[in-house]
Amino acid sequence: MKLIIAASIEKVEYSKTRVPLDALKLAARKCCDGLGINIKNPRGGAGTLLRKLSITTSGGAARALFLLLITKKDAVLVMIRLKNDKQVGQNMALVNPKFKTVLQKNLGLITQDIKAGKYTEHEIGT
Amino acid sequence: MSTLTIRIDESLKARAAKEADKLGIPLTLVITHSLQNFIKSPKITIGEPETVIVDAKTQKQMDTIADLLA
């Protein structure tokens, strides 16, 4: 199981928080647990889904969003925002137009970076 | 130096004071030590994951990423 962080996401999202990498890896692992067995895409058929969760550390409270690859059980960091983020706020749902805009922008950035090989991988377990 | 005044359960205070007394240390030292440990030790709490429902366009973007990483 791996956590994948695209270079752009590292720059525009992760570097702006004080969430330790170990905490992020734990969060990614928690999202991946049960994939394929207990967790299926609600839309059916597709090999990916999005999961969000909160991460609280001494550096503050944040919410992270991961793109999960169901078969490979890998997690791609899509977004991580502090709880008091003014743009996305606490509403990480598609009904929030600001969230939807950032989500689609970030997915685009991730796509570009992966094509260019600009990403890092971190082991998060088996 | 500063003063910290807190409200706590009476029986908790009594039990803590009793244990501190057995060790021959003041309750103040117990509290100070706890606060120092709290500062030193990293605290991480991970919440429960929740699936985000997406539309077809977003799902397609996500699947494209998966294909690239395959």
Short mmCIF file of C-alpha atoms in Angstrom, two decimals:
data_model
loop_
_atom_site.label_atom_id
_atom_site.label_comp_id
_atom_site.label_asym_id
_atom_site.label_seq_id
_atom_site.Cartn_x
_atom_site.Cartn_y
_atom_site.Cartn_z
CA MET A 1 0.00 0.00 0.00
CA LYS A 2 1.37 3.39 -0.94
CA LEU A 3 0.58 7.03 -0.39
CA ILE A 4 1.24 9.03 -3.54
CA ILE A 5 1.77 12.78 -3.39
CA ALA A 6 1.95 14.69 -6.65
CA ALA A 7 4.43 17.56 -6.77
CA SER A 8 1.71 20.18 -7.33
CA ILE A 9 -0.37 18.87 -4.43
CA GLU A 10 2.73 18.96 -2.21
CA LYS A 11 3.17 22.59 -3.15
CA VAL A 12 -0.40 23.95 -3.16
CA GLU A 13 -1.89 21.77 -0.43
CA TYR A 14 0.36 19.78 1.86
CA SER A 15 3.17 22.27 2.41
CA LYS A 16 0.62 24.79 3.73
CA THR A 17 -0.33 22.56 6.63
CA ARG A 18 1.77 21.44 9.58
CA VAL A 19 0.49 17.88 9.45
CA PRO A 20 3.45 15.50 9.92
CA LEU A 21 4.03 13.00 7.14
CA ASP A 22 3.56 10.13 9.58
CA ALA A 23 0.09 11.41 10.44
CA LEU A 24 -0.76 11.71 6.76
CA LYS A 25 0.44 8.17 6.12
CA LEU A 26 -1.68 6.89 9.01
CA ALA A 27 -4.69 8.68 7.59
CA ALA A 28 -4.08 7.22 4.13
CA ARG A 29 -3.73 3.76 5.62
CA LYS A 30 -6.99 4.13 7.51
CA CYS A 31 -8.77 5.10 4.30
CA CYS A 32 -7.32 2.11 2.48
CA ASP A 33 -8.25 -0.46 5.14
CA GLY A 34 -11.05 -2.68 3.96
CA LEU A 35 -10.79 -1.59 0.33
CA GLY A 36 -12.22 -4.06 -2.09
CA ILE A 37 -13.68 -6.20 0.64
CA ASN A 38 -15.80 -3.86 2.69
CA ILE A 39 -15.57 -0.70 0.67
CA LYS A 40 -16.85 -0.45 -2.85
CA ASN A 41 -17.50 2.52 -5.07
CA PRO A 42 -21.12 3.60 -4.58
CA ARG A 43 -21.33 4.22 -8.33
CA GLY A 44 -20.37 0.60 -8.98
CA GLY A 45 -17.78 -0.72 -11.41
CA ALA A 46 -15.16 2.03 -11.17
CA GLY A 47 -11.80 1.17 -9.64
CA THR A 48 -11.45 4.38 -7.67
CA LEU A 49 -13.25 6.33 -5.00
CA LEU A 50 -12.75 9.42 -2.85
CA ARG A 51 -12.58 9.32 0.90
CA LYS A 52 -12.16 12.13 3.36
CA LEU A 53 -11.26 12.20 7.04
CA SER A 54 -10.03 14.50 9.76
CA ILE A 55 -6.47 14.60 11.07
CA THR A 56 -5.80 16.34 14.36
CA THR A 57 -2.24 16.93 15.51
CA SER A 58 -0.46 19.36 17.76
CA GLY A 59 -0.08 21.48 14.61
CA GLY A 60 -3.85 21.86 14.27
CA ALA A 61 -6.94 20.19 12.88
CA ALA A 62 -7.09 19.38 9.17
CA ARG A 63 -9.26 17.45 6.74
CA ALA A 64 -7.67 15.33 4.06
CA LEU A 65 -9.14 13.91 0.88
CA PHE A 66 -7.64 10.85 -0.78
CA LEU A 67 -8.26 9.24 -4.14
CA LEU A 68 -8.18 5.52 -3.49
CA LEU A 69 -7.19 2.94 -6.08
CA ILE A 70 -9.38 0.04 -5.01
CA THR A 71 -7.47 -2.83 -6.60
CA LYS A 72 -3.95 -1.63 -5.82
CA LYS A 73 -4.99 -0.26 -2.42
CA ASP A 74 -2.97 2.91 -2.96
CA ALA A 75 -4.00 6.39 -1.85
CA VAL A 76 -3.36 9.60 -3.74
CA LEU A 77 -3.51 12.80 -1.71
CA VAL A 78 -5.95 15.16 -3.42
CA MET A 79 -6.57 17.87 -0.87
CA ILE A 80 -5.65 18.74 2.69
CA ARG A 81 -7.02 21.81 4.35
CA LEU A 82 -7.02 23.17 7.85
CA LYS A 83 -10.36 23.09 9.61
CA ASN A 84 -10.76 26.86 9.40
CA ASP A 85 -9.95 27.01 5.69
CA LYS A 86 -11.95 29.85 4.18
CA GLN A 87 -12.12 28.42 0.68
CA VAL A 88 -13.29 24.88 1.19
CA GLY A 89 -14.20 25.17 4.83
CA GLN A 90 -15.57 22.12 6.55
CA ASN A 91 -17.84 21.21 3.68
CA MET A 92 -15.92 18.72 1.55
CA ALA A 93 -18.89 17.73 -0.53
CA LEU A 94 -19.76 18.31 -4.19
CA VAL A 95 -22.72 20.47 -3.18
CA ASN A 96 -20.13 23.05 -2.11
CA PRO A 97 -19.20 24.74 -5.40
CA LYS A 98 -15.87 25.95 -4.02
CA PHE A 99 -14.92 22.41 -3.06
CA LYS A 100 -15.96 21.11 -6.48
CA THR A 101 -13.80 23.71 -8.22
CA VAL A 102 -10.73 22.92 -6.13
CA LEU A 103 -11.31 19.18 -6.48
CA GLN A 104 -11.45 19.24 -10.25
CA LYS A 105 -8.46 21.58 -10.44
CA ASN A 106 -6.42 19.32 -8.16
CA LEU A 107 -7.38 16.17 -10.06
CA GLY A 108 -6.13 17.94 -13.19
CA LEU A 109 -2.85 18.86 -11.52
CA ILE A 110 -2.39 15.29 -10.28
CA THR A 111 -3.00 13.93 -13.78
CA GLN A 112 -0.37 16.24 -15.25
CA ASP A 113 2.18 15.44 -12.57
CA ILE A 114 1.73 11.70 -12.88
CA LYS A 115 2.18 11.89 -16.64
CA ALA A 116 5.39 13.85 -16.03
CA GLY A 117 6.58 11.49 -13.30
CA LYS A 118 6.50 14.30 -10.75
CA TYR A 119 5.27 12.54 -7.64
CA THR A 120 6.58 10.78 -4.56
CA GLU A 121 5.53 7.44 -3.15
CA HIS A 122 5.48 6.48 0.52
CA GLU A 123 4.95 2.97 1.85
CA ILE A 124 2.00 2.77 4.25
CA GLY A 125 1.77 -0.95 4.85
CA THR A 126 0.71 -4.20 3.22
CA MET B 1 5.48 31.83 37.33
CA SER B 2 1.74 31.65 36.57
CA THR B 3 -1.31 30.17 38.28
CA LEU B 4 -3.65 27.60 36.72
CA THR B 5 -7.11 27.24 38.28
CA ILE B 6 -9.22 24.35 37.05
CA ARG B 7 -12.55 22.74 38.00
CA ILE B 8 -12.38 18.99 38.35
CA ASP B 9 -14.45 16.17 39.75
CA GLU B 10 -14.13 16.11 43.57
CA SER B 11 -13.51 12.39 43.82
CA LEU B 12 -10.86 12.56 41.07
CA LYS B 13 -9.00 15.22 43.01
CA ALA B 14 -9.27 13.23 46.24
CA ARG B 15 -7.99 10.03 44.65
CA ALA B 16 -5.12 11.85 42.91
CA ALA B 17 -4.17 13.64 46.13
CA LYS B 18 -4.16 10.32 47.99
CA GLU B 19 -1.86 8.70 45.42
CA ALA B 20 0.46 11.74 45.36
CA ASP B 21 0.60 11.66 49.13
CA LYS B 22 1.67 8.00 49.07
CA LEU B 23 4.56 8.99 46.82
CA GLY B 24 5.40 11.95 49.02
CA ILE B 25 4.94 14.49 46.24
CA PRO B 26 2.60 17.48 45.99
CA LEU B 27 -0.34 17.38 43.59
CA THR B 28 1.13 20.45 41.90
CA LEU B 29 4.10 18.36 40.80
CA VAL B 30 1.81 15.70 39.34
CA ILE B 31 -0.10 18.29 37.31
CA THR B 32 3.09 20.03 36.15
CA HIS B 33 4.57 16.72 35.06
CA SER B 34 1.40 15.82 33.14
CA LEU B 35 1.47 19.13 31.31
CA GLN B 36 5.14 18.68 30.43
CA ASN B 37 4.42 15.21 29.02
CA PHE B 38 1.52 16.59 27.06
CA ILE B 39 3.78 19.19 25.45
CA LYS B 40 6.50 16.67 24.63
CA SER B 41 4.42 13.83 23.29
CA PRO B 42 3.06 14.08 19.74
CA LYS B 43 -0.70 13.81 19.57
CA ILE B 44 -2.33 12.49 16.46
CA THR B 45 -6.02 11.74 16.10
CA ILE B 46 -7.34 10.33 12.85
CA GLY B 47 -11.09 10.50 12.31
CA GLU B 48 -13.29 7.95 10.61
CA PRO B 49 -13.11 7.96 6.80
CA GLU B 50 -16.19 8.92 4.83
CA THR B 51 -16.75 8.27 1.15
CA VAL B 52 -17.39 11.35 -0.99
CA ILE B 53 -20.06 10.85 -3.64
CA VAL B 54 -18.88 12.22 -6.99
CA ASP B 55 -20.44 12.96 -10.34
CA ALA B 56 -19.62 11.18 -13.60
CA LYS B 57 -17.12 13.82 -14.75
CA THR B 58 -15.14 13.65 -11.52
CA GLN B 59 -15.25 9.86 -11.56
CA LYS B 60 -13.77 9.87 -15.04
CA GLN B 61 -10.91 12.15 -13.91
CA MET B 62 -10.26 9.81 -10.99
CA ASP B 63 -10.25 6.73 -13.22
CA THR B 64 -7.81 8.43 -15.60
CA ILE B 65 -5.39 8.89 -12.70
CA ALA B 66 -5.77 5.22 -11.76
CA ASP B 67 -5.04 4.17 -15.34
CA LEU B 68 -1.86 6.26 -15.35
CA LEU B 69 -0.68 4.62 -12.12
CA ALA B 70 -1.51 1.09 -13.20
#
